[in-house]
GROMACS .gro file of N, CA and C in nm:
model
  261
    1UNK      N    1   7.199   8.691  10.879
    1UNK     CA    2   7.223   8.781  10.768
    1UNK      C    3   7.105   8.874  10.750
    2UNK      N    4   7.136   8.986  10.694
    2UNK     CA    5   7.032   9.084  10.670
    2UNK      C    6   6.949   9.044  10.548
    3UNK      N    7   6.828   9.098  10.544
    3UNK     CA    8   6.742   9.072  10.428
    3UNK      C    9   6.798   9.136  10.303
    4UNK      N   10   6.873   9.247  10.319
    4UNK     CA   11   6.931   9.311  10.201
    4UNK      C   12   7.035   9.221  10.136
    5UNK      N   13   7.110   9.145  10.217
    5UNK     CA   14   7.207   9.051  10.161
    5UNK      C   15   7.137   8.941  10.084
    6UNK      N   16   7.026   8.894  10.138
    6UNK     CA   17   6.951   8.790  10.068
    6UNK      C   18   6.892   8.843   9.938
    7UNK      N   19   6.846   8.967   9.940
    7UNK     CA   20   6.791   9.027   9.818
    7UNK      C   21   6.898   9.040   9.710
    8UNK      N   22   7.017   9.081   9.750
    8UNK     CA   23   7.128   9.092   9.655
    8UNK      C   24   7.161   8.954   9.599
    9UNK      N   25   7.166   8.854   9.685
    9UNK     CA   26   7.196   8.719   9.639
    9UNK      C   27   7.090   8.669   9.541
   10UNK      N   28   6.963   8.692   9.572
   10UNK     CA   29   6.857   8.645   9.482
   10UNK      C   30   6.866   8.714   9.346
   11UNK      N   31   6.903   8.841   9.347
   11UNK     CA   32   6.919   8.913   9.221
   11UNK      C   33   7.034   8.854   9.140
   12UNK      N   34   7.142   8.823   9.208
   12UNK     CA   35   7.257   8.763   9.139
   12UNK      C   36   7.226   8.620   9.095
   13UNK      N   37   7.148   8.549   9.174
   13UNK     CA   38   7.113   8.412   9.139
   13UNK      C   39   7.026   8.409   9.014
   14UNK      N   40   6.944   8.512   8.997
   14UNK     CA   41   6.859   8.518   8.878
   14UNK      C   42   6.939   8.536   8.750
   15UNK      N   43   7.064   8.581   8.761
   15UNK     CA   44   7.150   8.588   8.643
   15UNK      C   45   7.176   8.449   8.587
   16UNK      N   46   7.181   8.352   8.674
   16UNK     CA   47   7.218   8.217   8.636
   16UNK      C   48   7.365   8.194   8.669
   17UNK      N   49   7.398   8.070   8.687
   17UNK     CA   50   7.534   8.035   8.728
   17UNK      C   51   7.640   8.074   8.624
   18UNK      N   52   7.619   8.048   8.494
   18UNK     CA   53   7.723   8.086   8.397
   18UNK      C   54   7.752   8.236   8.393
   19UNK      N   55   7.647   8.317   8.394
   19UNK     CA   56   7.668   8.462   8.393
   19UNK      C   57   7.729   8.510   8.524
   20UNK      N   58   7.689   8.451   8.635
   20UNK     CA   59   7.748   8.486   8.764
   20UNK      C   60   7.898   8.459   8.763
   21UNK      N   61   7.935   8.341   8.713
   21UNK     CA   62   8.078   8.306   8.706
   21UNK      C   63   8.153   8.402   8.616
   22UNK      N   64   8.091   8.444   8.509
   22UNK     CA   65   8.156   8.538   8.417
   22UNK      C   66   8.171   8.676   8.481
   23UNK      N   67   8.062   8.730   8.535
   23UNK     CA   68   8.061   8.867   8.587
   23UNK      C   69   8.135   8.883   8.720
   24UNK      N   70   8.133   8.779   8.803
   24UNK     CA   71   8.192   8.792   8.936
   24UNK      C   72   8.316   8.706   8.956
   25UNK      N   73   8.358   8.636   8.852
   25UNK     CA   74   8.477   8.552   8.863
   25UNK      C   75   8.576   8.577   8.751
   26UNK      N   76   8.536   8.540   8.631
   26UNK     CA   77   8.629   8.546   8.519
   26UNK      C   78   8.672   8.688   8.485
   27UNK      N   79   8.578   8.779   8.473
   27UNK     CA   80   8.615   8.915   8.434
   27UNK      C   81   8.692   8.991   8.541
   28UNK      N   82   8.640   8.999   8.664
   28UNK     CA   83   8.718   9.076   8.762
   28UNK      C   84   8.850   9.012   8.800
   29UNK      N   85   8.850   8.881   8.818
   29UNK     CA   86   8.974   8.814   8.858
   29UNK      C   87   9.066   8.796   8.740
   30UNK      N   88   9.013   8.744   8.630
   30UNK     CA   89   9.097   8.716   8.514
   30UNK      C   90   9.154   8.841   8.450
   31UNK      N   91   9.068   8.929   8.407
   31UNK     CA   92   9.113   9.050   8.339
   31UNK      C   93   9.174   9.148   8.439
   32UNK      N   94   9.108   9.165   8.553
   32UNK     CA   95   9.156   9.261   8.652
   32UNK      C   96   9.297   9.230   8.702
   33UNK      N   97   9.320   9.107   8.743
   33UNK     CA   98   9.452   9.071   8.794
   33UNK      C   99   9.557   9.067   8.683
   34UNK      N  100   9.516   9.033   8.561
   34UNK     CA  101   9.611   9.036   8.450
   34UNK      C  102   9.658   9.179   8.424
   35UNK      N  103   9.565   9.272   8.423
   35UNK     CA  104   9.601   9.412   8.403
   35UNK      C  105   9.686   9.461   8.519
   36UNK      N  106   9.648   9.427   8.641
   36UNK     CA  107   9.722   9.472   8.758
   36UNK      C  108   9.865   9.419   8.760
   37UNK      N  109   9.883   9.291   8.736
   37UNK     CA  110  10.019   9.235   8.738
   37UNK      C  111  10.101   9.283   8.618
   38UNK      N  112  10.037   9.304   8.504
   38UNK     CA  113  10.110   9.357   8.388
   38UNK      C  114  10.153   9.500   8.414
   39UNK      N  115  10.068   9.578   8.477
   39UNK     CA  116  10.103   9.715   8.513
   39UNK      C  117  10.217   9.716   8.614
   40UNK      N  118  10.211   9.628   8.711
   40UNK     CA  119  10.318   9.616   8.809
   40UNK      C  120  10.450   9.577   8.743
   41UNK      N  121  10.444   9.485   8.647
   41UNK     CA  122  10.564   9.445   8.573
   41UNK      C  123  10.621   9.563   8.494
   42UNK      N  124  10.533   9.637   8.429
   42UNK     CA  125  10.578   9.750   8.350
   42UNK      C  126  10.642   9.858   8.437
   43UNK      N  127  10.581   9.886   8.551
   43UNK     CA  128  10.635   9.988   8.641
   43UNK      C  129  10.765   9.943   8.707
   44UNK      N  130  10.777   9.814   8.734
   44UNK     CA  131  10.897   9.762   8.800
   44UNK      C  132  11.016   9.749   8.705
   45UNK      N  133  10.991   9.697   8.586
   45UNK     CA  134  11.100   9.665   8.495
   45UNK      C  135  11.111   9.760   8.377
   46UNK      N  136  11.013   9.845   8.357
   46UNK     CA  137  11.018   9.941   8.247
   46UNK      C  138  10.977   9.883   8.114
   47UNK      N  139  10.939   9.758   8.110
   47UNK     CA  140  10.891   9.696   7.987
   47UNK      C  141  10.792   9.586   8.021
   48UNK      N  142  10.720   9.543   7.921
   48UNK     CA  143  10.619   9.440   7.939
   48UNK      C  144  10.651   9.324   7.845
   49UNK      N  145  10.666   9.206   7.901
   49UNK     CA  146  10.693   9.088   7.821
   49UNK      C  147  10.559   9.034   7.771
   50UNK      N  148  10.531   9.043   7.640
   50UNK     CA  149  10.399   9.005   7.588
   50UNK      C  150  10.370   8.856   7.597
   51UNK      N  151  10.471   8.773   7.618
   51UNK     CA  152  10.447   8.629   7.630
   51UNK      C  153  10.372   8.598   7.759
   52UNK      N  154  10.395   8.677   7.864
   52UNK     CA  155  10.333   8.648   7.994
   52UNK      C  156  10.187   8.691   8.003
   53UNK      N  157  10.143   8.781   7.919
   53UNK     CA  158  10.006   8.833   7.930
   53UNK      C  159   9.902   8.722   7.909
   54UNK      N  160   9.907   8.642   7.802
   54UNK     CA  161   9.806   8.535   7.790
   54UNK      C  162   9.820   8.427   7.896
   55UNK      N  163   9.942   8.403   7.942
   55UNK     CA  164   9.961   8.304   8.048
   55UNK      C  165   9.895   8.351   8.176
   56UNK      N  166   9.917   8.478   8.209
   56UNK     CA  167   9.849   8.535   8.327
   56UNK      C  168   9.699   8.529   8.312
   57UNK      N  169   9.651   8.562   8.194
   57UNK     CA  170   9.507   8.563   8.171
   57UNK      C  171   9.447   8.424   8.196
   58UNK      N  172   9.509   8.322   8.146
   58UNK     CA  173   9.460   8.186   8.165
   58UNK      C  174   9.463   8.146   8.313
   59UNK      N  175   9.574   8.174   8.379
   59UNK     CA  176   9.587   8.138   8.521
   59UNK      C  177   9.485   8.212   8.605
   60UNK      N  178   9.470   8.342   8.583
   60UNK     CA  179   9.377   8.420   8.664
   60UNK      C  180   9.231   8.389   8.629
   61UNK      N  181   9.203   8.345   8.505
   61UNK     CA  182   9.069   8.298   8.472
   61UNK      C  183   9.034   8.175   8.555
   62UNK      N  184   9.128   8.082   8.567
   62UNK     CA  185   9.104   7.963   8.649
   62UNK      C  186   9.082   8.001   8.794
   63UNK      N  187   9.164   8.090   8.846
   63UNK     CA  188   9.147   8.134   8.984
   63UNK      C  189   9.010   8.199   9.003
   64UNK      N  190   8.973   8.287   8.911
   64UNK     CA  191   8.843   8.354   8.918
   64UNK      C  192   8.727   8.258   8.910
   65UNK      N  193   8.740   8.156   8.826
   65UNK     CA  194   8.635   8.056   8.816
   65UNK      C  195   8.614   7.984   8.949
   66UNK      N  196   8.724   7.940   9.011
   66UNK     CA  197   8.711   7.865   9.136
   66UNK      C  198   8.663   7.954   9.250
   67UNK      N  199   8.706   8.078   9.254
   67UNK     CA  200   8.659   8.169   9.359
   67UNK      C  201   8.509   8.196   9.344
   68UNK      N  202   8.466   8.229   9.223
   68UNK     CA  203   8.324   8.259   9.201
   68UNK      C  204   8.238   8.134   9.222
   69UNK      N  205   8.287   8.020   9.180
   69UNK     CA  206   8.212   7.897   9.199
   69UNK      C  207   8.198   7.865   9.348
   70UNK      N  208   8.304   7.885   9.423
   70UNK     CA  209   8.297   7.864   9.568
   70UNK      C  210   8.201   7.960   9.635
   71UNK      N  211   8.201   8.085   9.590
   71UNK     CA  212   8.107   8.182   9.646
   71UNK      C  213   7.964   8.145   9.612
   72UNK      N  214   7.940   8.098   9.490
   72UNK     CA  215   7.806   8.056   9.449
   72UNK      C  216   7.755   7.945   9.542
   73UNK      N  217   7.837   7.844   9.561
   73UNK     CA  218   7.798   7.731   9.646
   73UNK      C  219   7.775   7.777   9.790
   74UNK      N  220   7.862   7.863   9.840
   74UNK     CA  221   7.847   7.913   9.978
   74UNK      C  222   7.719   7.994   9.994
   75UNK      N  223   7.687   8.076   9.896
   75UNK     CA  224   7.565   8.157   9.906
   75UNK      C  225   7.440   8.071   9.893
   76UNK      N  226   7.444   7.971   9.808
   76UNK     CA  227   7.330   7.880   9.802
   76UNK      C  228   7.311   7.809   9.934
   77UNK      N  229   7.419   7.766   9.994
   77UNK     CA  230   7.411   7.697  10.122
   77UNK      C  231   7.359   7.791  10.231
   78UNK      N  232   7.401   7.916  10.227
   78UNK     CA  233   7.363   8.011  10.331
   78UNK      C  234   7.219   8.056  10.320
   79UNK      N  235   7.171   8.081  10.198
   79UNK     CA  236   7.040   8.144  10.183
   79UNK      C  237   6.929   8.051  10.138
   80UNK      N  238   6.960   7.934  10.092
   80UNK     CA  239   6.854   7.844  10.049
   80UNK      C  240   6.800   7.769  10.169
   81UNK      N  241   6.673   7.746  10.166
   81UNK     CA  242   6.609   7.672  10.276
   81UNK      C  243   6.652   7.526  10.269
   82UNK      N  244   6.691   7.469  10.383
   82UNK     CA  245   6.729   7.327  10.380
   82UNK      C  246   6.607   7.240  10.353
   83UNK      N  247   6.631   7.129  10.287
   83UNK     CA  248   6.523   7.036  10.257
   83UNK      C  249   6.480   6.962  10.381
   84UNK      N  250   6.376   6.882  10.366
   84UNK     CA  251   6.330   6.805  10.483
   84UNK      C  252   6.435   6.703  10.525
   85UNK      N  253   6.449   6.689  10.653
   85UNK     CA  254   6.547   6.594  10.706
   85UNK      C  255   6.485   6.457  10.721
   86UNK      N  256   6.564   6.360  10.690
   86UNK     CA  257   6.519   6.222  10.706
   86UNK      C  258   6.577   6.164  10.833
   87UNK      N  259   6.498   6.085  10.903
   87UNK     CA  260   6.552   6.026  11.027
   87UNK      C  261   6.656   5.921  11.003
   0.00000   0.00000   0.00000
């Protein structure tokens, strides 16, 4: 990996795990996909069923949480120095 990728990761890691999950998981996935699917529903059917909006928000928040958490773990594994190995 390039040093620029590591620098970006270190900057994001300095946010802390909760803020990282919020900024890179919950907000883009949760809110973004909710807006996108609601817009798709409105364009397809000509109306928006308000009961589905909070359901979508909850489901996409969970998806965003797991995606961002997986990325956090993968980046820690990729860029952190491994500890000493025991025989």
